[in-house]
């Protein structure tokens, strides 16, 4: 007696291809850069207070959704630009001397302050920060944290080498170094030469090492 062959096992149907969820599209880098460029132009034209997401989108040639998909507000957008040229993440100078470290810090900061954001964004934000505590806190975090970390490292290394006494305020060191540089390069817009940076570094070291009464 013959037997019927066993029925073939059912082959499961292939699962339908899954579609990416709504909103999961890759953010195009060229659009992101167009928006950032539009922000700089808007700030230069109307300032932070009058700047709007609508104006940014119109200038960039995109819809408002493209902007909001990347940044939730104009403040976050501007601070993203600021953070892009902040010194956070850069290594602390390690030249082996206080003068060398201060001079290296000034070189880095002079390069940073040549970025268009420094002249087009920072002064306007500082004006707004005087009126708006939220902006003041955000700007302080975006601008100062990396610089303060570098100043603390420079002072700590100088104390370890015996070039500075224990207790020197890193904030004072940062004020002595960056204040004159910012004033000359961003406010007055005078040329900053290597000789100027040499002299400023010597002045900072003299100020930090001078006896305190």
CSV table of C-alpha atoms in Angstrom, one decimal:
chain,number,residue,atom,x,y,z
A,1,UNK,CA,0.0,0.0,0.0
A,2,UNK,CA,1.3,3.4,-0.9
A,3,UNK,CA,1.2,6.3,1.4
A,4,UNK,CA,0.7,9.9,0.4
A,5,UNK,CA,3.8,12.0,0.9
A,6,UNK,CA,3.7,14.3,3.9
A,7,UNK,CA,2.6,17.7,3.1
A,8,UNK,CA,5.4,20.2,2.7
A,9,UNK,CA,5.9,22.6,5.5
A,10,UNK,CA,4.3,25.9,4.9
A,11,UNK,CA,6.9,28.6,4.1
A,12,UNK,CA,6.1,31.8,5.9
A,13,UNK,CA,5.4,34.7,3.7
A,14,UNK,CA,8.2,37.3,3.9
A,15,UNK,CA,7.4,40.1,6.3
A,16,UNK,CA,6.5,43.3,4.5
A,17,UNK,CA,9.3,45.9,4.5
A,18,UNK,CA,9.0,48.3,7.4
A,19,UNK,CA,8.6,51.9,6.6
A,20,UNK,CA,10.6,54.4,8.6
A,21,UNK,CA,8.4,56.1,11.2
A,22,UNK,CA,7.2,59.6,10.4
A,23,UNK,CA,9.8,62.2,11.3
A,24,UNK,CA,12.7,59.8,11.1
A,25,UNK,CA,14.1,61.2,7.8
A,26,UNK,CA,17.8,61.9,7.7
A,27,UNK,CA,18.4,65.6,8.3
A,28,UNK,CA,20.2,66.9,5.2
A,29,UNK,CA,23.5,68.6,6.1
A,30,UNK,CA,23.2,71.1,3.3
A,31,UNK,CA,19.8,72.3,4.7
A,32,UNK,CA,21.3,72.6,8.2
A,33,UNK,CA,24.2,74.7,6.9
A,34,UNK,CA,21.8,76.9,4.9
A,35,UNK,CA,19.8,77.5,8.1
A,36,UNK,CA,22.9,78.4,10.0
A,37,UNK,CA,24.0,80.8,7.3
A,38,UNK,CA,20.5,82.4,7.4
A,39,UNK,CA,20.7,82.9,11.1
A,40,UNK,CA,24.0,84.9,10.8
A,41,UNK,CA,22.4,87.0,8.1
A,42,UNK,CA,19.2,87.6,10.1
A,43,UNK,CA,21.2,88.6,13.2
A,44,UNK,CA,23.3,91.0,11.2
A,45,UNK,CA,20.1,92.5,9.6
A,46,UNK,CA,17.5,92.6,12.4
A,47,UNK,CA,19.3,91.5,15.7
A,48,UNK,CA,18.4,88.8,18.1
A,49,UNK,CA,15.2,90.4,19.5
A,50,UNK,CA,13.5,90.8,16.1
A,51,UNK,CA,14.8,87.6,14.6
A,52,UNK,CA,12.2,85.0,14.0
A,53,UNK,CA,12.0,81.4,12.9
A,54,UNK,CA,9.8,82.5,10.0
A,55,UNK,CA,12.4,85.0,8.8
A,56,UNK,CA,15.2,82.4,9.2
A,57,UNK,CA,13.3,79.8,7.2
A,58,UNK,CA,12.4,82.3,4.5
A,59,UNK,CA,16.0,83.4,4.1
A,60,UNK,CA,17.3,79.8,4.0
A,61,UNK,CA,14.6,78.8,1.5
A,62,UNK,CA,13.1,76.1,3.7
A,63,UNK,CA,9.9,75.6,5.6
A,64,UNK,CA,9.6,76.4,9.3
A,65,UNK,CA,9.3,72.7,10.0
A,66,UNK,CA,12.9,72.2,8.7
A,67,UNK,CA,14.1,74.6,11.3
A,68,UNK,CA,12.0,73.3,14.2
A,69,UNK,CA,13.1,69.7,13.4
A,70,UNK,CA,16.7,70.8,14.3
A,71,UNK,CA,16.2,73.4,17.0
A,72,UNK,CA,13.2,74.0,19.3
A,73,UNK,CA,13.7,77.8,19.5
A,74,UNK,CA,15.7,80.6,18.1
A,75,UNK,CA,17.7,80.8,21.4
A,76,UNK,CA,18.7,77.2,21.1
A,77,UNK,CA,19.6,77.7,17.5
A,78,UNK,CA,21.9,80.7,18.2
A,79,UNK,CA,23.5,79.0,21.1
A,80,UNK,CA,24.3,76.1,18.9
A,81,UNK,CA,26.2,78.5,16.6
A,82,UNK,CA,28.0,79.9,19.6
A,83,UNK,CA,28.9,76.4,20.9
A,84,UNK,CA,30.3,75.5,17.5
A,85,UNK,CA,33.3,77.8,18.0
A,86,UNK,CA,33.6,77.6,21.8
A,87,UNK,CA,36.9,76.2,23.2
A,88,UNK,CA,35.2,73.4,25.2
A,89,UNK,CA,36.9,70.1,24.4
A,90,UNK,CA,40.3,71.6,23.4
A,91,UNK,CA,43.2,70.4,25.4
A,92,UNK,CA,44.7,72.6,28.1
A,93,UNK,CA,48.0,74.1,26.9
A,94,UNK,CA,51.0,72.3,28.3
A,95,UNK,CA,54.1,74.2,27.2
A,96,UNK,CA,56.0,73.8,30.4
A,97,UNK,CA,55.8,77.4,31.6
A,98,UNK,CA,53.1,79.8,32.7
A,99,UNK,CA,54.1,82.3,30.0
A,100,UNK,CA,54.0,79.7,27.3
A,101,UNK,CA,50.6,78.4,28.4
A,102,UNK,CA,49.1,81.8,28.6
A,103,UNK,CA,50.5,82.7,25.2
A,104,UNK,CA,49.0,79.5,23.7
A,105,UNK,CA,45.6,80.3,25.3
A,106,UNK,CA,45.7,83.7,23.7
A,107,UNK,CA,46.5,82.3,20.3
A,108,UNK,CA,43.6,79.9,20.5
A,109,UNK,CA,41.2,82.6,21.6
A,110,UNK,CA,42.4,85.1,19.0
A,111,UNK,CA,41.6,82.4,16.4
A,112,UNK,CA,38.2,81.8,17.9
A,113,UNK,CA,37.3,85.5,17.9
A,114,UNK,CA,38.0,85.8,14.2
A,115,UNK,CA,35.0,83.6,13.6
A,116,UNK,CA,32.0,85.5,12.1
A,117,UNK,CA,29.9,84.4,15.0
A,118,UNK,CA,32.1,86.4,17.4
A,119,UNK,CA,31.3,89.7,15.6
A,120,UNK,CA,27.8,89.0,14.4
A,121,UNK,CA,26.3,87.1,17.3
A,122,UNK,CA,28.1,87.5,20.6
A,123,UNK,CA,27.8,91.3,21.0
A,124,UNK,CA,24.0,91.1,20.3
A,125,UNK,CA,23.5,88.2,22.7
A,126,UNK,CA,25.4,90.1,25.4
A,127,UNK,CA,22.9,93.0,25.1
A,128,UNK,CA,20.0,90.6,25.3
A,129,UNK,CA,21.6,88.8,28.2
A,130,UNK,CA,21.5,92.0,30.3
A,131,UNK,CA,17.7,91.9,30.0
A,132,UNK,CA,16.9,88.2,29.9
A,133,UNK,CA,18.3,85.9,32.7
A,134,UNK,CA,17.6,82.8,30.6
A,135,UNK,CA,19.8,84.1,27.8
A,136,UNK,CA,22.4,85.2,30.3
A,137,UNK,CA,22.7,81.7,31.8
A,138,UNK,CA,22.7,80.0,28.4
A,139,UNK,CA,25.4,82.4,27.0
A,140,UNK,CA,27.5,82.0,30.2
A,141,UNK,CA,27.4,78.2,29.8
A,142,UNK,CA,28.1,78.2,26.1
A,143,UNK,CA,31.0,80.7,26.2
A,144,UNK,CA,32.7,80.5,29.6
A,145,UNK,CA,32.8,76.8,30.6
A,146,UNK,CA,35.5,75.7,28.2
A,147,UNK,CA,37.6,78.9,28.7
A,148,UNK,CA,37.3,78.5,32.5
A,149,UNK,CA,38.4,74.9,32.3
A,150,UNK,CA,41.5,75.9,30.3
A,151,UNK,CA,42.3,78.7,32.8
A,152,UNK,CA,42.0,76.3,35.7
A,153,UNK,CA,44.3,73.9,34.1
A,154,UNK,CA,46.9,76.6,33.3
A,155,UNK,CA,46.8,77.9,36.9
A,156,UNK,CA,46.9,74.4,38.4
A,157,UNK,CA,50.0,73.4,36.4
A,158,UNK,CA,51.7,76.7,37.2
A,159,UNK,CA,51.1,76.1,41.0
A,160,UNK,CA,52.5,72.6,40.6
A,161,UNK,CA,55.7,74.0,39.0
A,162,UNK,CA,56.0,76.7,41.7
A,163,UNK,CA,55.4,79.6,39.3
A,164,UNK,CA,52.2,80.6,41.2
A,165,UNK,CA,51.2,80.4,44.8
A,166,UNK,CA,48.3,78.2,45.9
A,167,UNK,CA,45.0,80.1,45.9
A,168,UNK,CA,45.4,82.1,42.6
A,169,UNK,CA,42.0,82.6,41.2
A,170,UNK,CA,41.6,81.1,37.7
A,171,UNK,CA,38.7,83.4,37.0
A,172,UNK,CA,41.1,86.4,37.5
A,173,UNK,CA,43.6,84.8,35.2
A,174,UNK,CA,40.9,84.5,32.5
A,175,UNK,CA,39.8,88.1,33.0
A,176,UNK,CA,43.4,89.3,32.6
A,177,UNK,CA,43.9,87.3,29.4
A,178,UNK,CA,40.6,87.4,27.5
A,179,UNK,CA,39.2,90.7,28.5
A,180,UNK,CA,41.8,92.9,26.7
A,181,UNK,CA,41.9,90.5,23.7
A,182,UNK,CA,38.1,90.6,23.3
A,183,UNK,CA,38.0,94.4,23.6
A,184,UNK,CA,40.7,94.9,21.0
A,185,UNK,CA,39.6,92.2,18.5
A,186,UNK,CA,35.8,92.4,18.7
A,187,UNK,CA,34.9,95.8,20.1
A,188,UNK,CA,37.6,98.1,18.9
A,189,UNK,CA,38.5,95.9,15.9
A,190,UNK,CA,42.2,96.7,15.9
A,191,UNK,CA,44.7,94.3,14.4
A,192,UNK,CA,46.0,91.6,16.7
A,193,UNK,CA,49.5,90.7,15.9
A,194,UNK,CA,51.9,88.1,17.3
A,195,UNK,CA,53.8,90.9,19.0
A,196,UNK,CA,50.6,92.1,20.7
A,197,UNK,CA,49.8,88.5,21.9
A,198,UNK,CA,53.4,88.3,23.3
A,199,UNK,CA,53.1,91.5,25.2
A,200,UNK,CA,49.6,90.6,26.5
A,201,UNK,CA,50.9,87.2,27.7
A,202,UNK,CA,53.8,88.9,29.6
A,203,UNK,CA,51.3,91.4,31.2
A,204,UNK,CA,49.0,88.5,32.3
A,205,UNK,CA,51.9,86.7,33.9
A,206,UNK,CA,53.1,89.8,35.6
A,207,UNK,CA,49.6,90.5,36.9
A,208,UNK,CA,49.3,86.9,38.3
A,209,UNK,CA,52.7,86.8,39.9
A,210,UNK,CA,52.7,90.3,41.4
A,211,UNK,CA,52.7,90.2,45.2
A,212,UNK,CA,49.3,90.8,46.7
A,213,UNK,CA,48.9,92.9,49.8
